[in-house]
Amino acid sequence: MKALVFSEGGLRLEQRPVPVPAPSEALIRVLVAGICNTDLEILKGYMGFTGIPGHEFVGVVEQAPDADWIGRRVVGEINAGCGRCESCRAGLERHCTHRTVLGIQGRDGAFAEYLTLPQSNLHALPEGLDTQTAVFTEPVAAACEITEQVHIRPGSEVLVVGAGKLGILAAQMLALAGASVTAAARTESRLKLLRSLSISATTPDELGSKTFDLAVEATGSPEGYEIAVSHLKPRGILVFKSTYPEPLTVRPARLVVDEITVVGSRCGPFAPAIDLLRRGSVKVEQMISGEYSLERGTEAFEHAGRKGALKVLIRMK
Amino acid sequence: MKALVFSEGGLRLEQRPVPVPAPSEALIRVLVAGICNTDLEILKGYMGFTGIPGHEFVGVVEQAPDADWIGRRVVGEINAGCGRCESCRAGLERHCTHRTVLGIQGRDGAFAEYLTLPQSNLHALPEGLDTQTAVFTEPVAAACEITEQVHIRPGSEVLVVGAGKLGILAAQMLALAGASVTAAARTESRLKLLRSLSISATTPDELGSKTFDLAVEATGSPEGYEIAVSHLKPRGILVFKSTYPEPLTVRPARLVVDEITVVGSRCGPFAPAIDLLRRGSVKVEQMISGEYSLERGTEAFEHAGRKGALKVLIRMK
């Protein structure tokens, strides 16, 4: 099969054998896969991953332990737990310390014609949900993780710092929960996009002295952290929604005196994400910046890394 | 009156006028006051405070708007809110941005013969609670703030890093809540003290690879943070219980990938603290390292700053 492979030499289109699923796994023919910021970080060395990256996908099941799955259009949870440890037994496979993670850790990913995943990771897609929308399931689930972890009260004043892919989805999710959301973005085009989604948007400078109950850091930069933490009310909550590899300098006295809570937030639940996309509650169409064939995958990555780009998709054929 | 006054020239015993209470305030004759680490930090410049430090005290009311208070033995909440802002209206005077804080911010404190506080800050002490025990109300309340902010399940595995005054009280509080508490301390005397309180105690090195549901950082040092965060389970909670002025370097990726929650924690509720001390559930007697007269206040501070010292008390006469 054709696959985009990342190694020391960089990202290259290669010919690879079709993977052989383990007894509990399904073989999935990939239809489309999305490039995430984590993929761009992997190309800079994040997680030390080499192999086939890619973890946002829609595919069709070709082989599975349970024949009912065969032929179904699916998305798949990206963390595959060991099934035996304390985390797995508590239903938290996402936090299994022995886990593999699709296209991120110990498991080849979705920028290929085929991938394998445990059958128990799969979610069948409803008919009314098109493939191009469904490929956003994983990042929408990551946005859902915020409300999974933090109780958002209707009317809560929420700030989302950063209007990248995850910031835009988080702002939409929090608005759906009834929060009064302000998104901070720097460029005119991003402010316009947010406003087209009925999200109140402003530049960080225009925030002035306004403070919020909750702030989501979705820039992955120390500057974003400073903006988020400096606009929190006492007892406010800061959600770290970006994985970023650099260390960050914080002032513990500020966190203690104002009793700030900082919540690290990663992968979320797929089922509600699928439902929100199916019902059209979360809008993703405006976020697609480009679409490439697998053969043009390296071009797709260049596009995704360009300033101003949002979601770039790779179609397998 | 006699008072310990901190200014650019250092800490000195001075003669000061007896303070005049505002219409809503009480005048309190101080019986005894405790030296807290925050007081030691103030002498290094923390909060830029000058004046009379001291915020842990027991006193007797001499004047009050409501005559019922006069003659009563009291402790007092240290934050005095404006009474009008959003925080105050929500019952969170402790977080009023216009607040004064006894001996810490904009208000003279307890290392003096007299102090003033809003009458509404006072808590009368029950007869069965002696003055030397009751002076621990404020730090016990700070320990209660942990269970005020975080739901501790019976059997939760909890690590307390640091066996200073606050660490010892936090370990006791968390054990009372049914948690399985391990306290990490470096010196033989501190390990022995913890064990005498039926707290399982160990050196940080002996923790090995054991992980916990919750870790309390009570050392006020970057090293303490590293010990705490590296012994947390995925989705674990880290409580910052020490105010420390230096910046701290954290790795956001670790917080995000393992979905760690960091909770800043400061002043807590007085009523349950008084009750826990009255019932003898929290033990403080072993924590008293010395007692000095107000005239020997600077000596008391020297003692409190010495390695190995725990609570040093100042008696007003």
XYZ file of C-alpha atoms in Angstrom:
634
model
C 0.000 0.000 0.000
C 1.003 3.645 -0.328
C 1.759 5.481 2.896
C 3.310 8.692 4.136
C 6.211 7.628 6.338
C 8.102 9.881 8.724
C 11.682 8.973 9.594
C 14.947 10.755 10.218
C 15.020 11.610 6.540
C 11.710 13.473 6.818
C 8.248 12.687 5.468
C 8.106 10.569 2.291
C 5.564 8.654 0.239
C 6.555 4.981 0.391
C 5.280 1.565 -0.546
C 4.510 -0.490 2.591
C 2.899 -3.901 3.183
C -0.782 -3.781 4.131
C -0.809 -4.189 7.951
C -1.978 -7.477 9.445
C -4.551 -6.965 12.221
C -4.048 -8.720 15.569
C -6.867 -11.109 16.617
C -8.801 -8.352 18.428
C -8.181 -5.786 15.706
C -9.929 -4.599 12.557
C -8.327 -3.739 9.223
C -9.633 -0.433 7.932
C -9.377 1.046 4.454
C -8.849 4.757 4.971
C -11.068 7.141 2.992
C -9.837 10.472 4.270
C -7.493 11.694 7.004
C -6.959 15.135 8.525
C -3.671 16.804 9.420
C -3.574 17.930 13.059
C -1.071 20.262 14.738
C 0.223 17.217 16.605
C 1.251 15.771 13.217
C 3.196 18.949 12.478
C 4.840 18.663 15.924
C 5.713 15.011 15.220
C 7.635 16.177 12.148
C 9.642 18.370 14.545
C 10.385 15.396 16.805
C 7.422 15.366 19.234
C 7.058 12.008 21.029
C 10.061 10.707 19.074
C 7.605 9.012 16.722
C 8.731 7.460 13.456
C 6.455 5.575 11.063
C 3.132 6.518 9.485
C 1.598 9.534 11.260
C -2.100 10.505 11.197
C -4.860 9.923 13.744
C -7.921 11.736 12.366
C -9.600 9.516 9.794
C -12.727 8.017 8.316
C -12.481 4.537 6.839
C -14.333 1.387 5.887
C -13.856 -1.860 7.823
C -12.434 -4.610 5.602
C -11.674 -7.281 8.231
C -12.833 -7.574 11.844
C -13.248 -10.255 14.551
C -16.992 -9.552 14.500
C -18.242 -9.820 10.879
C -21.022 -7.280 11.574
C -18.409 -4.546 11.366
C -17.271 -5.430 7.865
C -18.255 -2.834 5.264
C -19.174 -0.200 7.832
C -17.917 3.352 7.618
C -16.150 4.167 10.873
C -14.035 6.536 12.899
C -11.777 5.179 15.626
C -10.546 6.188 19.073
C -6.818 6.655 18.822
C -5.619 5.240 22.170
C -5.304 1.458 22.364
C -4.903 0.357 25.998
C -3.442 -2.882 27.306
C -6.839 -3.864 28.740
C -5.347 -5.141 31.981
C -3.898 -2.205 33.964
C -5.620 -0.042 36.581
C -6.455 2.703 34.038
C -7.924 0.242 31.506
C -9.979 -1.521 34.182
C -11.360 1.894 35.176
C -12.440 2.524 31.564
C -9.597 4.994 31.016
C -7.743 3.250 28.164
C -6.853 6.751 27.011
C -4.546 6.892 30.038
C -3.129 3.347 29.940
C 0.615 3.723 30.490
C 1.254 0.814 28.095
C -1.004 2.252 25.393
C -0.217 2.688 21.754
C -1.642 5.764 20.048
C -2.584 5.782 16.379
C 0.089 7.635 14.416
C 1.592 9.102 17.596
C 3.045 6.342 19.743
C 3.961 2.750 18.843
C 1.292 2.340 16.151
C 1.221 3.329 12.479
C -1.432 5.883 11.603
C -3.908 7.061 9.033
C -1.889 8.664 6.228
C -1.948 5.361 4.373
C -4.359 3.243 2.408
C -4.934 0.920 5.387
C -4.611 0.974 9.153
C -5.410 -1.379 12.025
C -7.110 -0.586 15.329
C -8.743 -2.697 18.054
C -12.336 -3.351 17.024
C -13.413 -1.956 20.398
C -12.012 1.454 19.352
C -14.397 1.786 16.400
C -17.520 3.916 16.127
C -19.859 3.344 13.176
C -20.943 6.525 11.428
C -24.641 7.281 10.864
C -25.782 7.634 7.253
C -26.616 11.302 7.516
C -23.062 12.265 8.415
C -20.798 12.815 5.412
C -17.192 11.645 5.416
C -15.671 15.109 5.088
C -17.510 16.237 8.239
C -16.950 12.997 10.152
C -13.181 13.301 9.813
C -13.457 16.070 12.436
C -14.730 13.586 15.050
C -11.385 13.281 16.849
C -10.786 17.043 17.307
C -14.455 17.633 18.213
C -14.089 14.870 20.815
C -11.009 16.711 22.141
C -13.187 19.834 22.477
C -15.871 17.741 24.243
C -13.183 16.700 26.729
C -13.336 20.219 28.206
C -16.966 19.802 29.248
C -16.209 16.205 30.242
C -13.643 17.505 32.754
C -15.076 20.862 33.821
C -18.624 21.730 34.776
C -19.616 24.660 32.536
C -22.591 26.555 33.914
C -24.909 28.293 31.440
C -23.877 31.930 31.363
C -20.298 31.218 32.475
C -17.906 33.801 31.076
C -15.400 31.884 28.976
C -12.325 33.045 27.075
C -10.770 30.945 24.311
C -7.231 32.060 23.505
C -6.163 31.065 20.021
C -8.330 30.491 16.986
C -6.604 27.522 15.445
C -8.556 24.369 14.688
C -8.925 23.306 18.301
C -9.675 26.833 19.518
C -12.505 27.235 17.015
C -14.004 23.865 17.974
C -13.608 24.576 21.708
C -15.313 27.958 21.327
C -18.230 26.301 19.525
C -18.530 23.523 22.133
C -18.499 25.965 25.053
C -21.100 28.177 23.359
C -23.304 25.098 22.882
C -23.006 24.474 26.633
C -24.574 27.899 27.200
C -21.373 29.737 28.111
C -20.858 33.338 27.124
C -17.788 32.800 24.932
C -15.195 35.337 23.824
C -12.507 34.111 21.451
C -9.236 35.999 21.195
C -7.534 35.935 17.796
C -4.929 38.069 16.078
C -5.838 38.092 12.380
C -8.770 39.737 10.673
C -9.599 36.559 8.735
C -9.806 34.487 11.945
C -11.928 37.107 13.731
C -14.253 37.078 10.722
C -14.452 33.280 10.708
C -15.300 33.197 14.434
C -17.992 35.847 14.004
C -19.470 33.875 11.074
C -19.927 31.085 13.652
C -21.732 33.564 15.978
C -18.789 33.568 18.385
C -17.879 36.899 19.916
C -14.285 37.532 18.809
C -11.698 40.115 19.694
C -7.949 40.715 19.645
C -6.077 39.955 22.891
C -5.300 43.674 23.334
C -8.976 44.591 23.161
C -9.749 42.308 26.111
C -8.550 45.103 28.417
C -9.165 44.252 32.063
C -12.109 41.909 31.425
C -11.895 38.688 33.422
C -13.466 35.285 32.888
C -14.575 32.229 34.865
C -12.714 29.896 32.522
C -10.016 30.341 29.910
C -8.944 27.785 27.311
C -5.302 27.995 26.209
C -5.370 26.772 22.623
C -2.329 28.499 21.160
C 0.394 26.205 22.462
C 2.583 29.201 23.313
C 3.798 30.801 26.549
C 2.248 34.055 25.304
C -1.147 32.339 25.072
C -0.750 31.087 28.640
C -0.036 34.618 29.874
C -3.115 35.993 28.107
C -5.288 33.208 29.498
C -4.064 33.373 33.101
C -4.118 37.172 33.273
C -7.786 37.328 32.283
C -9.075 34.898 34.902
C -11.247 35.787 37.877
C -10.192 34.558 41.317
C -10.960 30.817 41.515
C -10.975 30.737 37.722
C -10.125 27.661 35.662
C -7.483 27.506 32.947
C -7.722 24.612 30.492
C -4.540 23.612 28.668
C -5.896 22.319 25.358
C -2.655 22.309 23.354
C 0.171 19.858 23.646
C 3.351 21.799 23.328
C 6.789 20.505 23.953
C 8.557 23.624 25.298
C 8.767 24.250 29.018
C 6.701 27.114 30.409
C 7.421 29.526 33.234
C 4.528 30.087 35.637
C 4.215 32.110 38.843
C 2.907 29.736 41.523
C 2.058 32.685 43.821
C -0.546 33.913 41.321
C -2.100 30.425 41.113
C -2.159 30.059 44.910
C -3.293 33.561 45.899
C -6.128 33.584 43.353
C -6.765 29.841 43.758
C -6.600 29.212 40.018
C -7.204 25.665 38.789
C -5.227 24.485 35.761
C -6.664 21.515 33.886
C -4.666 19.562 31.324
C -7.041 18.262 28.651
C -6.364 15.814 25.811
C -8.509 13.237 23.990
C -12.250 13.156 24.480
C -15.342 10.980 23.986
C -16.223 10.082 20.378
C -19.939 9.277 20.694
C -21.120 12.804 21.629
C -18.738 14.277 19.035
C -20.312 12.165 16.273
C -23.743 13.231 17.445
C -22.870 16.942 17.523
C -21.466 16.713 13.992
C -24.458 14.712 12.705
C -26.901 17.271 14.076
C -24.870 20.122 12.604
C -24.429 21.744 16.026
C -20.669 22.022 15.543
C -19.751 23.534 12.177
C -16.583 22.409 10.457
C -17.048 23.211 6.747
C -15.495 26.673 7.104
C -12.393 25.108 8.623
C -11.264 23.108 5.585
C -8.312 24.870 3.955
C -7.351 22.269 1.405
C -7.676 18.700 0.174
C -4.906 16.582 -1.364
C -4.419 13.074 -2.673
C -2.158 10.714 -0.704
C 0.408 11.025 -3.509
C 0.549 14.764 -2.819
C 0.751 14.193 0.940
C 3.981 16.105 1.507
C 2.416 19.111 -0.247
C -0.563 18.726 2.054
C 1.767 18.919 5.074
C 3.444 22.033 3.664
C 0.022 23.625 3.260
C -1.034 22.651 6.805
C 2.117 24.266 8.204
C 1.541 27.553 6.399
C 0.389 30.591 8.383
C -3.372 30.974 8.124
C -4.061 27.338 7.208
C -6.722 25.424 9.125
C -7.675 21.800 8.416
C -5.941 20.149 5.452
C -7.371 16.780 4.396
C -5.761 13.895 2.567
C -8.025 11.685 0.462
C -6.700 8.214 -0.167
C -7.948 8.066 -3.760
C 1.179 49.903 72.396
C 4.184 47.719 71.638
C 4.388 46.214 68.172
C 6.808 44.442 65.863
C 7.106 46.669 62.805
C 8.649 45.675 59.483
C 10.082 48.412 57.294
C 13.049 48.879 54.992
C 15.236 48.860 58.063
C 14.054 45.358 59.004
C 11.888 44.099 61.852
C 11.922 46.172 65.055
C 9.988 46.470 68.300
C 8.361 49.918 68.311
C 5.866 51.949 70.284
C 2.736 52.584 68.183
C -0.652 54.182 68.936
C -3.455 51.697 69.719
C -5.408 51.377 66.416
C -8.844 53.003 66.168
C -11.460 50.594 64.782
C -13.682 51.737 61.882
C -17.453 51.712 62.614
C -17.862 48.105 61.417
C -14.692 46.900 63.117
C -13.732 45.445 66.480
C -10.684 46.293 68.577
C -8.972 43.129 69.759
C -6.372 42.705 72.467
C -4.001 40.040 71.181
C -3.151 37.150 73.531
C -0.883 35.092 71.322
C 0.195 35.116 67.655
C 1.944 32.503 65.518
C 4.743 33.029 63.005
C 3.881 31.639 59.575
C 6.192 31.050 56.604
C 4.377 33.902 54.868
C 5.682 36.194 57.635
C 9.209 35.009 56.925
C 8.616 35.659 53.203
C 7.294 39.149 54.005
C 10.623 39.901 55.662
C 12.222 39.020 52.311
C 9.906 41.409 50.449
C 6.858 39.237 49.644
C 3.785 41.348 48.752
C 5.854 44.514 49.368
C 4.243 44.735 52.804
C 5.496 47.163 55.433
C 3.910 47.664 58.853
C 2.987 45.165 61.574
C 3.003 41.584 60.207
C 1.174 38.622 61.743
C -2.134 36.990 60.818
C -2.436 33.938 63.116
C -3.749 35.084 66.494
C -6.074 34.591 69.426
C -7.347 37.713 71.172
C -10.067 39.200 73.338
C -12.571 41.716 71.959
C -12.317 45.078 73.742
C -14.583 47.185 71.502
C -17.149 46.129 68.877
C -20.240 47.533 67.127
C -22.279 44.745 68.722
C -21.659 44.791 72.516
C -22.248 41.003 72.732
C -18.794 40.481 71.310
C -17.002 42.428 74.025
C -14.931 40.223 76.312
C -15.096 37.201 74.063
C -12.028 35.219 73.114
C -11.791 35.120 69.318
C -9.866 34.222 66.216
C -10.407 36.199 63.005
C -10.510 35.579 59.271
C -7.652 37.519 57.766
C -9.198 38.786 54.504
C -11.382 41.895 54.797
C -13.387 42.408 51.603
C -14.973 45.601 50.316
C -18.432 44.062 50.734
C -19.657 45.436 47.411
C -17.818 43.702 44.534
C -18.803 40.537 42.663
C -16.554 38.307 44.831
C -17.899 39.756 48.104
C -21.505 39.450 46.956
C -20.789 35.793 46.143
C -19.518 35.241 49.706
C -15.902 35.109 48.519
C -14.481 38.063 50.471
C -11.253 36.056 50.529
C -10.970 36.858 46.819
C -12.158 40.494 46.845
C -9.695 42.376 44.633
C -9.971 45.414 46.940
C -9.396 43.365 50.085
C -7.008 44.109 52.885
C -5.310 41.138 54.521
C -4.281 41.160 58.181
C -0.534 41.655 58.403
C -0.052 40.898 54.691
C -1.738 43.574 52.600
C -2.901 47.072 53.568
C -3.711 46.211 57.188
C -1.538 46.010 60.301
C -1.354 42.567 61.832
C -1.147 40.562 65.010
C 2.411 40.982 66.334
C 1.198 43.830 68.524
C -0.798 44.344 71.690
C -3.902 45.327 69.693
C -5.333 44.875 66.213
C -8.566 45.750 64.419
C -10.679 43.558 62.132
C -14.243 43.783 60.801
C -16.569 42.289 63.420
C -17.919 39.995 60.691
C -14.468 38.357 60.447
C -14.543 37.137 64.056
C -15.186 33.632 65.336
C -15.786 33.139 69.063
C -13.795 30.296 70.586
C -15.519 27.560 72.588
C -14.471 27.174 76.234
C -12.893 23.772 75.766
C -10.368 25.031 73.247
C -7.215 26.460 74.792
C -5.538 29.549 73.389
C -2.300 27.818 72.451
C -4.230 25.312 70.298
C -6.667 27.869 68.880
C -3.841 29.972 67.452
C -3.518 27.215 64.826
C -7.012 27.951 63.485
C -5.797 29.907 60.454
C -3.317 27.272 59.174
C -5.784 24.432 59.917
C -8.367 26.394 57.885
C -5.800 26.597 55.058
C -5.503 22.798 55.239
C -9.332 22.514 55.200
C -9.290 24.541 51.987
C -7.914 21.463 50.189
C -11.035 19.418 50.949
C -13.150 22.530 50.305
C -11.779 22.649 46.741
C -11.165 18.991 45.914
C -13.401 15.991 46.506
C -11.310 13.484 48.460
C -12.739 9.997 48.267
C -12.125 7.635 51.190
C -9.198 5.450 50.215
C -7.753 7.979 47.756
C -3.992 7.634 47.518
C -2.570 10.987 48.564
C 1.019 12.244 48.680
C 1.995 15.269 50.759
C 5.369 16.668 49.711
C 7.006 18.668 52.464
C 6.596 18.303 56.192
C 6.624 21.913 57.264
C 3.761 23.312 59.299
C 1.267 23.337 56.452
C 2.368 19.937 55.160
C 1.856 18.321 58.560
C -1.606 19.890 58.923
C -2.570 18.977 55.337
C -1.480 15.355 55.891
C -3.612 15.190 59.045
C -6.660 16.753 57.323
C -6.447 14.387 54.358
C -6.070 11.358 56.642
C -9.185 12.512 58.547
C -11.030 12.565 55.200
C -10.243 8.850 54.841
C -7.424 9.201 52.326
C -4.453 6.859 52.386
C -1.792 9.491 53.044
C 1.956 9.257 52.455
C 4.026 12.219 53.548
C 7.455 12.768 52.009
C 10.040 14.396 54.251
C 13.831 14.577 54.287
C 14.886 14.626 57.943
C 14.699 11.845 60.485
C 13.078 14.146 63.066
C 10.280 15.119 60.660
C 9.651 11.502 59.609
C 9.437 10.620 63.291
C 7.008 13.469 64.016
C 4.753 12.404 61.130
C 4.771 8.780 62.271
C 3.908 9.902 65.824
C 0.760 11.377 64.217
C 0.035 7.988 62.573
C 0.914 9.357 59.141
C 2.862 7.039 56.863
C 6.101 8.906 56.128
C 8.991 8.304 53.779
C 11.841 10.114 52.065
C 11.181 11.300 48.484
C 13.737 8.790 47.154
C 11.947 5.891 48.793
C 8.748 6.721 46.887
C 10.205 4.902 43.892
C 7.667 4.596 41.082
C 4.593 4.741 43.319
C 1.894 7.067 41.977
C -0.976 8.863 43.708
C -4.429 10.252 42.947
C -3.557 13.566 44.560
C -0.336 15.281 45.586
C -0.036 18.340 47.805
C 2.992 20.556 47.119
C 3.793 22.067 50.511
C 7.503 22.790 50.174
C 7.341 26.001 48.172
C 10.215 24.849 45.979
C 10.571 23.812 42.317
C 12.057 20.542 43.581
C 8.875 19.875 45.571
C 6.799 20.504 42.453
C 8.847 17.970 40.489
C 8.435 15.323 43.193
C 4.690 15.961 43.372
C 3.998 15.988 39.623
C 6.196 12.966 38.889
C 4.294 10.782 41.382
C 0.807 11.500 40.032
C -1.408 9.008 38.238
C -2.976 10.063 34.928
C -5.839 12.474 35.682
C -4.221 13.144 39.060
C -4.603 16.377 40.992
C -1.737 18.525 42.228
C -2.560 21.030 44.970
C -0.248 24.042 45.332
C -0.456 24.775 49.039
C 2.580 27.055 49.360
C 2.839 30.638 48.237
C 6.267 31.082 46.796
C 7.495 34.087 44.949
C 9.933 32.495 42.478
C 8.796 31.524 38.999
C 8.534 27.821 38.238
C 9.216 25.917 35.035
C 6.582 23.346 34.114
C 6.163 21.036 31.103
C 2.676 21.676 29.709
C 2.863 18.506 27.563
C 2.990 16.375 30.731
C -0.042 18.192 32.175
C -1.991 17.831 28.913
C -1.062 14.257 27.971
C -1.803 12.937 31.474
C -4.658 15.410 32.006
C -3.260 16.600 35.329
C -5.257 19.193 37.256
C -3.320 21.787 39.239
C -5.242 23.537 42.010
C -3.965 26.689 43.697
C -5.132 26.706 47.305
C -4.920 29.481 49.911
C -7.084 30.515 52.890
C -9.832 28.240 54.127
C -12.953 28.145 56.279
C -12.491 28.925 59.997
C -15.578 27.247 61.498
C -14.624 23.629 60.648
C -11.008 24.349 61.640
C -12.101 25.490 65.119
C -14.251 22.402 65.431
C -11.457 20.024 64.388
C -9.099 21.627 66.910
C -11.721 21.576 69.696
C -12.393 17.873 69.150
C -8.664 17.140 69.073
C -8.905 15.571 65.622
C -6.046 17.701 64.319
C -3.030 17.621 66.651
C -0.859 20.702 66.947
C 0.947 20.402 70.269
C 3.915 18.570 68.710
C 4.348 21.433 66.254
C 5.228 24.164 68.761
C 8.974 24.825 68.597
C 9.167 27.870 70.826
C 7.340 30.654 72.620
C 8.593 34.229 73.107
C 7.376 37.470 74.607
C 6.566 40.351 72.241
C 9.685 42.133 73.530
C 11.731 39.179 72.241
C 9.844 39.132 68.906
C 12.895 39.494 66.674
C 14.450 36.506 68.441
C 11.221 34.601 67.794
C 11.548 35.363 64.070
C 15.152 34.177 64.072
C 14.039 30.946 65.704
C 11.171 30.480 63.198
C 13.619 30.904 60.306
C 16.031 28.294 61.631
C 16.236 24.890 59.925
C 14.074 22.376 61.746
C 11.812 24.940 63.435
C 8.063 24.515 63.226
C 5.572 26.895 64.871
C 7.017 29.704 66.977
C 4.501 31.628 69.079
C 4.653 35.158 70.441
C 2.759 35.860 73.675
C 1.798 39.469 74.206
C 2.455 39.404 77.949
